[in-house]
């Protein structure tokens, strides 16, 4: 694995708390002395956060599809009846 | 109410559809009843329930997720929190039970505008890597399964691909974020 991939893998282990203590201390020391690495690790953290948002977006699309199924399919009439009762004013 | 836990053992889009459907049928009426009582519409109930479902699903996959209340009650609890947040109402207008008080909404659940922009740019810069990374980080599959699903010959080549993709995403974020002061401190 080339160095840059090695770094990104180490950073992942470090960020996820999966690095052995001694190795983590060495990595922290590198972070203190290497501003480029520090910046990369920050962007990597951001990448994880954005991937989570993306995943939630996908889950929400799946939820929408299920909702449409429930509110449109002929065999879910009883369910719809039950719900529409709740919103009668 | 008897506590029934839906065990989510091997989530993937296919099994998720069945899980979501079951949760919708069981839990949506309760949430809709609450929203109606608060003066909300069916559309409000749908909006809130979708978010609640995503939050519940995510929580249920955490290794230490244990709850003594049923899925229906848990989803209603999340929905109440979302309602309070959405309509900025004082919590005392929405009484919460002790169990509901324990429920929290992830801080980062609503993406801010900058993140939404970044997300959009990432999606435009290539879906393949994003799909690969989603499988790695969120589908809870073993390395062997992942390699198979994505069509790689070995765990090792799948891992290399994962980090290449992560690097690509990271560098796209860097290129698009320059000028954002919070990264430079």
GROMACS .gro file of C-alpha atoms in nm, chain B residues 22-146:
model
  125
  111UNK     CA    1  -4.338  -0.374   0.959
  112UNK     CA    2  -4.234  -0.074   1.164
  113UNK     CA    3  -4.457   0.156   0.960
  114UNK     CA    4  -4.762  -0.061   1.008
  115UNK     CA    5  -4.702  -0.111   1.376
  116UNK     CA    6  -4.580   0.231   1.478
  117UNK     CA    7  -4.713   0.492   1.238
  118UNK     CA    8  -5.070   0.494   1.381
  119UNK     CA    9  -4.937   0.584   1.728
  120UNK     CA   10  -4.718   0.864   1.596
  121UNK     CA   11  -4.995   0.990   1.369
  122UNK     CA   12  -5.229   0.996   1.671
  123UNK     CA   13  -4.984   1.211   1.860
  124UNK     CA   14  -4.931   1.451   1.568
  125UNK     CA   15  -5.305   1.483   1.519
  126UNK     CA   16  -5.355   1.562   1.887
  127UNK     CA   17  -5.094   1.837   1.860
  128UNK     CA   18  -5.285   1.991   1.572
  129UNK     CA   19  -5.057   1.862   1.297
  130UNK     CA   20  -5.157   1.727   0.958
  131UNK     CA   21  -5.108   1.386   0.800
  132UNK     CA   22  -4.819   1.534   0.602
  133UNK     CA   23  -4.654   1.647   0.927
  134UNK     CA   24  -4.697   1.296   1.064
  135UNK     CA   25  -4.539   1.142   0.754
  136UNK     CA   26  -4.243   1.383   0.763
  137UNK     CA   27  -4.175   1.325   1.128
  138UNK     CA   28  -4.218   0.952   1.108
  139UNK     CA   29  -3.968   0.918   0.824
  140UNK     CA   30  -3.701   1.090   1.027
  141UNK     CA   31  -3.796   0.893   1.337
  142UNK     CA   32  -3.765   0.569   1.144
  143UNK     CA   33  -3.417   0.657   1.018
  144UNK     CA   34  -3.307   0.753   1.369
  145UNK     CA   35  -3.455   0.440   1.522
  146UNK     CA   36  -3.300   0.216   1.261
  147UNK     CA   37  -2.958   0.372   1.310
  148UNK     CA   38  -2.983   0.337   1.686
  149UNK     CA   39  -3.100  -0.022   1.668
  150UNK     CA   40  -2.779  -0.117   1.489
  151UNK     CA   41  -2.557   0.016   1.766
  152UNK     CA   42  -2.396  -0.278   1.944
  153UNK     CA   43  -2.514  -0.161   2.283
  154UNK     CA   44  -2.869  -0.068   2.189
  155UNK     CA   45  -3.092  -0.204   2.461
  156UNK     CA   46  -3.435  -0.071   2.535
  157UNK     CA   47  -3.712  -0.186   2.758
  158UNK     CA   48  -3.985  -0.019   2.558
  159UNK     CA   49  -4.141  -0.147   2.239
  160UNK     CA   50  -4.039  -0.030   1.893
  161UNK     CA   51  -4.374   0.154   1.865
  162UNK     CA   52  -4.318   0.339   2.192
  163UNK     CA   53  -3.958   0.417   2.103
  164UNK     CA   54  -4.056   0.558   1.764
  165UNK     CA   55  -4.326   0.768   1.929
  166UNK     CA   56  -4.066   0.899   2.173
  167UNK     CA   57  -3.834   1.001   1.889
  168UNK     CA   58  -4.131   1.160   1.708
  169UNK     CA   59  -4.213   1.371   2.015
  170UNK     CA   60  -3.857   1.498   2.034
  171UNK     CA   61  -3.865   1.580   1.663
  172UNK     CA   62  -4.197   1.757   1.705
  173UNK     CA   63  -4.060   1.970   1.987
  174UNK     CA   64  -3.757   2.055   1.778
  175UNK     CA   65  -3.953   2.128   1.464
  176UNK     CA   66  -4.207   2.356   1.623
  177UNK     CA   67  -3.975   2.497   1.886
  178UNK     CA   68  -4.236   2.433   2.147
  179UNK     CA   69  -4.164   2.436   2.512
  180UNK     CA   70  -4.108   2.084   2.626
  181UNK     CA   71  -4.383   2.119   2.886
  182UNK     CA   72  -4.646   2.129   2.612
  183UNK     CA   73  -4.538   1.782   2.511
  184UNK     CA   74  -4.521   1.569   2.822
  185UNK     CA   75  -4.251   1.305   2.800
  186UNK     CA   76  -4.239   0.987   3.003
  187UNK     CA   77  -3.922   0.896   3.189
  188UNK     CA   78  -3.831   0.648   2.915
  189UNK     CA   79  -3.895   0.908   2.644
  190UNK     CA   80  -3.672   1.153   2.824
  191UNK     CA   81  -3.383   0.912   2.783
  192UNK     CA   82  -3.414   0.919   2.406
  193UNK     CA   83  -3.182   1.151   2.220
  194UNK     CA   84  -3.170   1.273   1.863
  195UNK     CA   85  -2.825   1.266   1.698
  196UNK     CA   86  -2.674   1.617   1.706
  197UNK     CA   87  -2.580   1.600   1.341
  198UNK     CA   88  -2.917   1.474   1.220
  199UNK     CA   89  -3.012   1.790   1.035
  200UNK     CA   90  -2.737   1.875   0.788
  201UNK     CA   91  -2.640   2.243   0.776
  202UNK     CA   92  -2.630   2.432   0.448
  203UNK     CA   93  -2.255   2.395   0.400
  204UNK     CA   94  -2.272   2.022   0.451
  205UNK     CA   95  -2.562   1.993   0.212
  206UNK     CA   96  -2.359   2.177  -0.051
  207UNK     CA   97  -2.059   1.952   0.005
  208UNK     CA   98  -2.279   1.645  -0.015
  209UNK     CA   99  -2.421   1.761  -0.342
  210UNK     CA  100  -2.071   1.818  -0.483
  211UNK     CA  101  -1.960   1.475  -0.368
  212UNK     CA  102  -2.256   1.312  -0.534
  213UNK     CA  103  -2.178   1.496  -0.854
  214UNK     CA  104  -1.811   1.398  -0.846
  215UNK     CA  105  -1.889   1.027  -0.861
  216UNK     CA  106  -2.137   0.787  -0.711
  217UNK     CA  107  -1.934   0.470  -0.738
  218UNK     CA  108  -1.692   0.548  -0.459
  219UNK     CA  109  -1.972   0.673  -0.238
  220UNK     CA  110  -2.164   0.350  -0.288
  221UNK     CA  111  -1.855   0.144  -0.207
  222UNK     CA  112  -1.790   0.343   0.109
  223UNK     CA  113  -2.153   0.316   0.220
  224UNK     CA  114  -2.132  -0.062   0.195
  225UNK     CA  115  -1.810  -0.063   0.398
  226UNK     CA  116  -1.917   0.168   0.674
  227UNK     CA  117  -2.288   0.109   0.715
  228UNK     CA  118  -2.404  -0.227   0.591
  229UNK     CA  119  -2.235  -0.421   0.872
  230UNK     CA  120  -2.106  -0.696   0.645
  231UNK     CA  121  -1.794  -0.905   0.694
  232UNK     CA  122  -1.490  -0.825   0.481
  233UNK     CA  123  -1.544  -1.144   0.284
  234UNK     CA  124  -1.904  -1.050   0.206
  235UNK     CA  125  -1.805  -0.698   0.112
   0.00000   0.00000   0.00000
